[in-house]
GROMACS .gro file of C-alpha atoms in nm:
model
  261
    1UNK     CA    1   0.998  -3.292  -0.820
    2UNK     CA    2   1.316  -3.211  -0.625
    3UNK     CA    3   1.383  -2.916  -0.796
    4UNK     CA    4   1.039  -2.764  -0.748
    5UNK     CA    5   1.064  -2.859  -0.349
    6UNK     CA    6   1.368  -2.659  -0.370
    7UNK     CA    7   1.190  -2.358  -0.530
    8UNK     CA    8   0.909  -2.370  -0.353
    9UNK     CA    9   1.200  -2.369  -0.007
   10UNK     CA   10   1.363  -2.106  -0.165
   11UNK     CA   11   1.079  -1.867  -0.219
   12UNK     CA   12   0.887  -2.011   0.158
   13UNK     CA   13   1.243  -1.889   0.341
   14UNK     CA   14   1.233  -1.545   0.121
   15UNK     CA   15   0.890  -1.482   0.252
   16UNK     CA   16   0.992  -1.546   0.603
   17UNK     CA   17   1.308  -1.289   0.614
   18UNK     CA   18   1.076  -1.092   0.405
   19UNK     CA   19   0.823  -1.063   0.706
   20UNK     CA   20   1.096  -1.028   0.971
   21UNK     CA   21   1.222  -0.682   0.743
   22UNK     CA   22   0.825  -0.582   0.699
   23UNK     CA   23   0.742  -0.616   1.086
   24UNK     CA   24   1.067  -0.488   1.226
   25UNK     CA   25   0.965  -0.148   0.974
   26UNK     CA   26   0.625  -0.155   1.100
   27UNK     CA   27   0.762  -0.154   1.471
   28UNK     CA   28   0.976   0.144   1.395
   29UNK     CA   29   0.711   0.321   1.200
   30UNK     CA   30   0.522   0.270   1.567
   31UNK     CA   31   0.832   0.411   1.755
   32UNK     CA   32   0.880   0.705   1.498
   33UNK     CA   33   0.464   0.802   1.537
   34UNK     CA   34   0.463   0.840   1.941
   35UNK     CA   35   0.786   1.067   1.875
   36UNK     CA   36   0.605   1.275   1.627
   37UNK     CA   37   0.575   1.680   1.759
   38UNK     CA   38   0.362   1.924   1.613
   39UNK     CA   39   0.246   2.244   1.792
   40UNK     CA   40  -0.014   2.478   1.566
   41UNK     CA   41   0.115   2.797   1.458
   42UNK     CA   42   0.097   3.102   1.707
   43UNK     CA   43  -0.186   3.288   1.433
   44UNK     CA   44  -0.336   2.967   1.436
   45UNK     CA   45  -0.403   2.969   1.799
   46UNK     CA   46  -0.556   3.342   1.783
   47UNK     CA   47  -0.842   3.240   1.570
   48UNK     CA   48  -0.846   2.809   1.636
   49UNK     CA   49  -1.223   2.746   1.674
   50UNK     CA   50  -1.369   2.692   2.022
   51UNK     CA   51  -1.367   2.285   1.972
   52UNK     CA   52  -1.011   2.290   1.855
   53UNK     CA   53  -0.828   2.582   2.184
   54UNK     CA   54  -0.761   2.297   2.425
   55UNK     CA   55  -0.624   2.055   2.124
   56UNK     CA   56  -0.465   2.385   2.021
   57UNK     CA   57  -0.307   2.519   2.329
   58UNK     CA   58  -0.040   2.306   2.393
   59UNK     CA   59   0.281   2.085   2.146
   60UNK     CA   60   0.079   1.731   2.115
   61UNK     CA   61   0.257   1.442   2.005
   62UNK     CA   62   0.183   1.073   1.869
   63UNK     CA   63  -0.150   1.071   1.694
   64UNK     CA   64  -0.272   1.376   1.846
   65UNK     CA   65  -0.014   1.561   1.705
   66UNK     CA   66  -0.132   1.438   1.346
   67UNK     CA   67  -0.478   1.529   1.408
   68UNK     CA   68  -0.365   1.911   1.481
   69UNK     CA   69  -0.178   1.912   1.181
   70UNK     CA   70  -0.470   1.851   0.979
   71UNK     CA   71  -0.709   2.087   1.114
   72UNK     CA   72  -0.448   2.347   1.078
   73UNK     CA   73  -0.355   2.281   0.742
   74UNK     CA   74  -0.647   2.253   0.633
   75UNK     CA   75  -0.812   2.604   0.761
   76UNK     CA   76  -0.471   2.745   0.590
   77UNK     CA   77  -0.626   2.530   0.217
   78UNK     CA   78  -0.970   2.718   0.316
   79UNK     CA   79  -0.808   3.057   0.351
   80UNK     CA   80  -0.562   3.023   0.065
   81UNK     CA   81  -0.815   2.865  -0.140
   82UNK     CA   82  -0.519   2.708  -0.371
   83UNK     CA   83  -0.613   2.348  -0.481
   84UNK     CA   84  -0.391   2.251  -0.726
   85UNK     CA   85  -0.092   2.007  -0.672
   86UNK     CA   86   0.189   2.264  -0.683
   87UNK     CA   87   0.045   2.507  -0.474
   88UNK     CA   88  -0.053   2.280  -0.199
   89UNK     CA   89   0.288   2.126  -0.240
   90UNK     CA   90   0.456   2.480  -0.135
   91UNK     CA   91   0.227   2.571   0.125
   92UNK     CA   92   0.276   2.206   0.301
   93UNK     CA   93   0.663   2.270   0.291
   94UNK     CA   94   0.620   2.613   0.473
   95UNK     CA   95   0.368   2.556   0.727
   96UNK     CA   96   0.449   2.194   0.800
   97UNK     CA   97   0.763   2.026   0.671
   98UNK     CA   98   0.996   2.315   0.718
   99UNK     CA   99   0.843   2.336   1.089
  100UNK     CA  100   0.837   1.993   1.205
  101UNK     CA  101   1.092   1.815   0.946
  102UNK     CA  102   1.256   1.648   1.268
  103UNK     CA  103   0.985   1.394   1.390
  104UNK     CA  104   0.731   1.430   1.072
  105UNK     CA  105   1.031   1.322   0.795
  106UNK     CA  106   1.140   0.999   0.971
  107UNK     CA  107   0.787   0.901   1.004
  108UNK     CA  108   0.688   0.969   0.621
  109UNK     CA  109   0.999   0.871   0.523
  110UNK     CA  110   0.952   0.514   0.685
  111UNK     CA  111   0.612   0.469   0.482
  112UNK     CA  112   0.800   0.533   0.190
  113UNK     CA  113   1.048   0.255   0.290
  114UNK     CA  114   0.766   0.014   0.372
  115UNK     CA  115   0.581   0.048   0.089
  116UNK     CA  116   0.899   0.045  -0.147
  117UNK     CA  117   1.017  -0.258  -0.036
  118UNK     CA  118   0.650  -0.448  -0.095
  119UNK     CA  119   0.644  -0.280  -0.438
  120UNK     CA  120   1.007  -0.365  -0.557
  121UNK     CA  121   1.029  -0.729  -0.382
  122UNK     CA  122   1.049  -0.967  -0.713
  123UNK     CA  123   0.927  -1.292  -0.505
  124UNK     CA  124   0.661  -1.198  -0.350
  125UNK     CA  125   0.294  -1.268  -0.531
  126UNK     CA  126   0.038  -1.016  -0.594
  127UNK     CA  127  -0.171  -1.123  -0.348
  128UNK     CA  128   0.092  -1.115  -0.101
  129UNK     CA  129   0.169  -0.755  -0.183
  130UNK     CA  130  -0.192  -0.658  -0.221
  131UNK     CA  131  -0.199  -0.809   0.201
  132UNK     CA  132   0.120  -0.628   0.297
  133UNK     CA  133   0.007  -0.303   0.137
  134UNK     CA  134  -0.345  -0.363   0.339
  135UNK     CA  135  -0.206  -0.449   0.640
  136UNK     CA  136   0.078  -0.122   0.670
  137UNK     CA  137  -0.306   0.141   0.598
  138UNK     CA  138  -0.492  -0.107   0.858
  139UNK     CA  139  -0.211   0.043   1.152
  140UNK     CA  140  -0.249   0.449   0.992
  141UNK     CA  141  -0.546   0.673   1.126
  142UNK     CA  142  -0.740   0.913   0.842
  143UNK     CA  143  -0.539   1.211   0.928
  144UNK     CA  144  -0.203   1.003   0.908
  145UNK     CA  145  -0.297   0.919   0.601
  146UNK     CA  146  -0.453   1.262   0.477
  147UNK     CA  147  -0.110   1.417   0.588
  148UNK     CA  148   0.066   1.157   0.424
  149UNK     CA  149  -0.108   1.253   0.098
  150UNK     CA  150   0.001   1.640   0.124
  151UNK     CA  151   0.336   1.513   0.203
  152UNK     CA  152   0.361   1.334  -0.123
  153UNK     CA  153   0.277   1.645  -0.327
  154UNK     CA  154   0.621   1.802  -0.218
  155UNK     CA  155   0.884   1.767  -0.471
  156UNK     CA  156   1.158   1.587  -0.191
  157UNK     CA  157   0.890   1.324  -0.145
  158UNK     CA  158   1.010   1.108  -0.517
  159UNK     CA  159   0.750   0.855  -0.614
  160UNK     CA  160   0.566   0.858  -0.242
  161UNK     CA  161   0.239   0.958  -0.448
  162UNK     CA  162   0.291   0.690  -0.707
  163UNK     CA  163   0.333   0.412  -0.396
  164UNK     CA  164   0.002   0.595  -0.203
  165UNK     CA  165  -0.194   0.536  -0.526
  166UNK     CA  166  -0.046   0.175  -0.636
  167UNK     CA  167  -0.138   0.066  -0.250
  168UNK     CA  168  -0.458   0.260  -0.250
  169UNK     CA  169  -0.390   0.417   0.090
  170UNK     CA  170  -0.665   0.675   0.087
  171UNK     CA  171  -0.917   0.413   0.000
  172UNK     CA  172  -1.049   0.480   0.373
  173UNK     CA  173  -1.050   0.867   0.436
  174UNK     CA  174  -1.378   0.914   0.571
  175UNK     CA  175  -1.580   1.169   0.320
  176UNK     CA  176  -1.559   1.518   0.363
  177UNK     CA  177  -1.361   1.847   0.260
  178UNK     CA  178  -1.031   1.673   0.270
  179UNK     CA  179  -1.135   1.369   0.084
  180UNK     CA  180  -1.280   1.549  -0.204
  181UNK     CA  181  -0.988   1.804  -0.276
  182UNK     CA  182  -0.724   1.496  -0.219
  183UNK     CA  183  -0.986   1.323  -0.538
  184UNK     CA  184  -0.940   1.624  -0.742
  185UNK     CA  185  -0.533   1.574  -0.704
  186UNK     CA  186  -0.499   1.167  -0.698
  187UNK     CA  187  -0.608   0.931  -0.968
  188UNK     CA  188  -0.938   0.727  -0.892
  189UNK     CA  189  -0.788   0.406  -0.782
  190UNK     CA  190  -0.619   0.569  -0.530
  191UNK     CA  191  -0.930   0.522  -0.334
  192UNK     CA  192  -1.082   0.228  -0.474
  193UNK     CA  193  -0.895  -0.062  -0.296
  194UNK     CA  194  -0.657  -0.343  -0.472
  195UNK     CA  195  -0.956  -0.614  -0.340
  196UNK     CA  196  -1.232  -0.462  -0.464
  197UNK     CA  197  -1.544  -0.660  -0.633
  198UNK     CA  198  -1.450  -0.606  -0.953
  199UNK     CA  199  -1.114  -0.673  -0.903
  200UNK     CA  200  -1.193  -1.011  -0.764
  201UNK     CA  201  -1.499  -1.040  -1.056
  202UNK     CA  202  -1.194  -1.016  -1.324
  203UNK     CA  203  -0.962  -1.230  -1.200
  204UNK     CA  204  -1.225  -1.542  -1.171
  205UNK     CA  205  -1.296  -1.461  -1.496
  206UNK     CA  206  -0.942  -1.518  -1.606
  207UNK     CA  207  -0.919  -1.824  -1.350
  208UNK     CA  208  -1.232  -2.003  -1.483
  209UNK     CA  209  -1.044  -1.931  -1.838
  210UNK     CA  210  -0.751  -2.094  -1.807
  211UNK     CA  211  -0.860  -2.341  -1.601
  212UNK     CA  212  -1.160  -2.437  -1.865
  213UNK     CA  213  -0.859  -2.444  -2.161
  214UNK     CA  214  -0.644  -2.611  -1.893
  215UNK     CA  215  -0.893  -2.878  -1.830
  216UNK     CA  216  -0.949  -2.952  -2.207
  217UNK     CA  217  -0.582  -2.964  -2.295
  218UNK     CA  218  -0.601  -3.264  -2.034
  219UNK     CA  219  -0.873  -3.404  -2.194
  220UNK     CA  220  -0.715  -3.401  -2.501
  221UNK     CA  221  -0.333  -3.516  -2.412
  222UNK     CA  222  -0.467  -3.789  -2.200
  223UNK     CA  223  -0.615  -3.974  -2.467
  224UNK     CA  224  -0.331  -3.907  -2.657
  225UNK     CA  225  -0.106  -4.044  -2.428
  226UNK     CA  226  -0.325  -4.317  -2.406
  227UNK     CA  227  -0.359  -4.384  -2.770
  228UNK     CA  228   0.049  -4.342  -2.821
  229UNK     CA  229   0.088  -4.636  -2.519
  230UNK     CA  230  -0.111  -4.877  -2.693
  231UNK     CA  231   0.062  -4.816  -3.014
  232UNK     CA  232   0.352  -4.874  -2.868
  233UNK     CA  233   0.380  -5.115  -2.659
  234UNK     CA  234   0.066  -5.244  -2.485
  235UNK     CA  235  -0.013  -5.152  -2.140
  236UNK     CA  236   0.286  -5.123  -1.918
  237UNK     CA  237   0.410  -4.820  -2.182
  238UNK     CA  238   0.077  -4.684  -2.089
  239UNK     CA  239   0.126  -4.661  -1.722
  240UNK     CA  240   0.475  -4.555  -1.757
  241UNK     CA  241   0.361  -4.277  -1.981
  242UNK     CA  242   0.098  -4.188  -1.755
  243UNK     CA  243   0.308  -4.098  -1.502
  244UNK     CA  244   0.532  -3.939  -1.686
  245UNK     CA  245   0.269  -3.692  -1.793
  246UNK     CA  246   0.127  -3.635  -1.478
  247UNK     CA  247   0.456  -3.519  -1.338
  248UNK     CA  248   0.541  -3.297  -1.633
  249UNK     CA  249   0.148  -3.145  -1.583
  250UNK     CA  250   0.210  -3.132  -1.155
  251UNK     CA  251   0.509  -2.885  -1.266
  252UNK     CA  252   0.349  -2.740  -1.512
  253UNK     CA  253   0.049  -2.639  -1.322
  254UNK     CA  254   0.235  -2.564  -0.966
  255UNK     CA  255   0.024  -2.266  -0.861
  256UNK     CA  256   0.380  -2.085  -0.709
  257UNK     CA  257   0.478  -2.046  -1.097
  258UNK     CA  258   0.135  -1.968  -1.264
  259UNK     CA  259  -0.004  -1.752  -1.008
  260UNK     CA  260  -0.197  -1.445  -1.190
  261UNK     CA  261  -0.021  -1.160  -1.091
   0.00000   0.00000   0.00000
């Protein structure tokens, strides 16, 4: 029983400096988005569409600046008409990366930290991960996110795809042109959500499982034990035996070790 108090001390402080590193990231990921720059390209501006000049017109920053980057890049996917990975890769380098690398690469850059450090922390539970991961797309807007995605498809971006789809970050891009061309580039679950129904549906399926075996193992070894204290000698070995068991099944069964991950 000591031991597992120190376990479960261990793993409760982990979590703690855990979430002082997670919100100290998501504070900077704040700072890094009101520094973000982006001013629309000077043929952009010639032909912007009347709802877009005064957006247009001038360098925006912060989420603003996001939002521009989107509607520009995405008249440049209409004109180019290129919609496979590669090619939209290249043309985000050009037009955006190569043109705003100073406040749009710290930004991304800090996702990719964030999500990293959920994915590669070896204490944490899947549910806790599954709430982190939640929690860092709850503070993005769509276009954050949509840019986000385009980023990913450049080759300096490593695995940022691979984290965007394992955290299912464009689960909530609102449907339209970008949504659909981003499906026709990112798996499914990208967009599906770790907490879905049938994700939940499965796992109480494997819950009610091994609880139902669990259950009947006690059964079982109970009136074993109980048998095996009578045998042997009367009922003070039955008691002691008892507890014995029940502290072998409390560690056994500690939710912290079995968790379903």
């Amino acid at each position: 029983m000591q031991g597992q108090t120190l376990r479960e001390q261990r793993i409760d402080n982990h979590v703690a400096r855990f979430e002082s590193t997670y919100f100290e990231l998501i504070a900077l990921l704040k700072q890094a988005r009101s520094e973000v720059r982006y001013r629309a390209s000077a043929d952009w501006r010639e032909i912007t569409p009347s709802k877009y000049k005064l957006l247009a017109a001038d360098t925006q920053t912060g989420g603003a600046a996001f939002r521009l980057a989107i509607y520009e890049f995405r008249y440049l996917l209409r004109q180019t008409k290129i919609v496979d990975r590669d090619s939209i890769g290249r043309l985000y380098t050009v037009k955006v990366h190569n043109r705003h690398e100073s406040t749009f690469g710290p930004y991304f850059r800090l996702i990719y930290t964030i999500l990293r450090t959920i994915r590669d922390d070896d204490t944490l539970s899947r549910s806790q991960k599954i709430k982190y991961g939640n929690l860092l797309r709850s503070q993005l807007t769509s276009f954050e996110i949509a840019l986000a995605a385009f980023n990913a498809m450049m080759p300096e971006a490593n695995d940022l795809d691979q984290l965007l789809t394992e955290f299912r970050m464009l689960k909530y891009l609102p449907n339209g042109r970008t949504r659909r061309l981003l499906q026709g580039i990112y798996k499914d679950i990208a967009f599906e959500g770790r907490d879905d129904r049938r994700f939940v549906v499965s796992e109480f399926l494997i819950a009610s499982a091994v609880i139902f075996g669990t259950g009947a193992g006690a059964v079982l070894g109970l009136l074993a034990v109980i048998a095996f204290g009578l045998a042997a000698g009367g009922p003070t070995a039955v008691v002691l035996v008892l507890i014995g068991a029940s502290l072998g099944s409390s560690y056994a069964l500690d939710p912290k070790r079995n968790e379903l991950r």
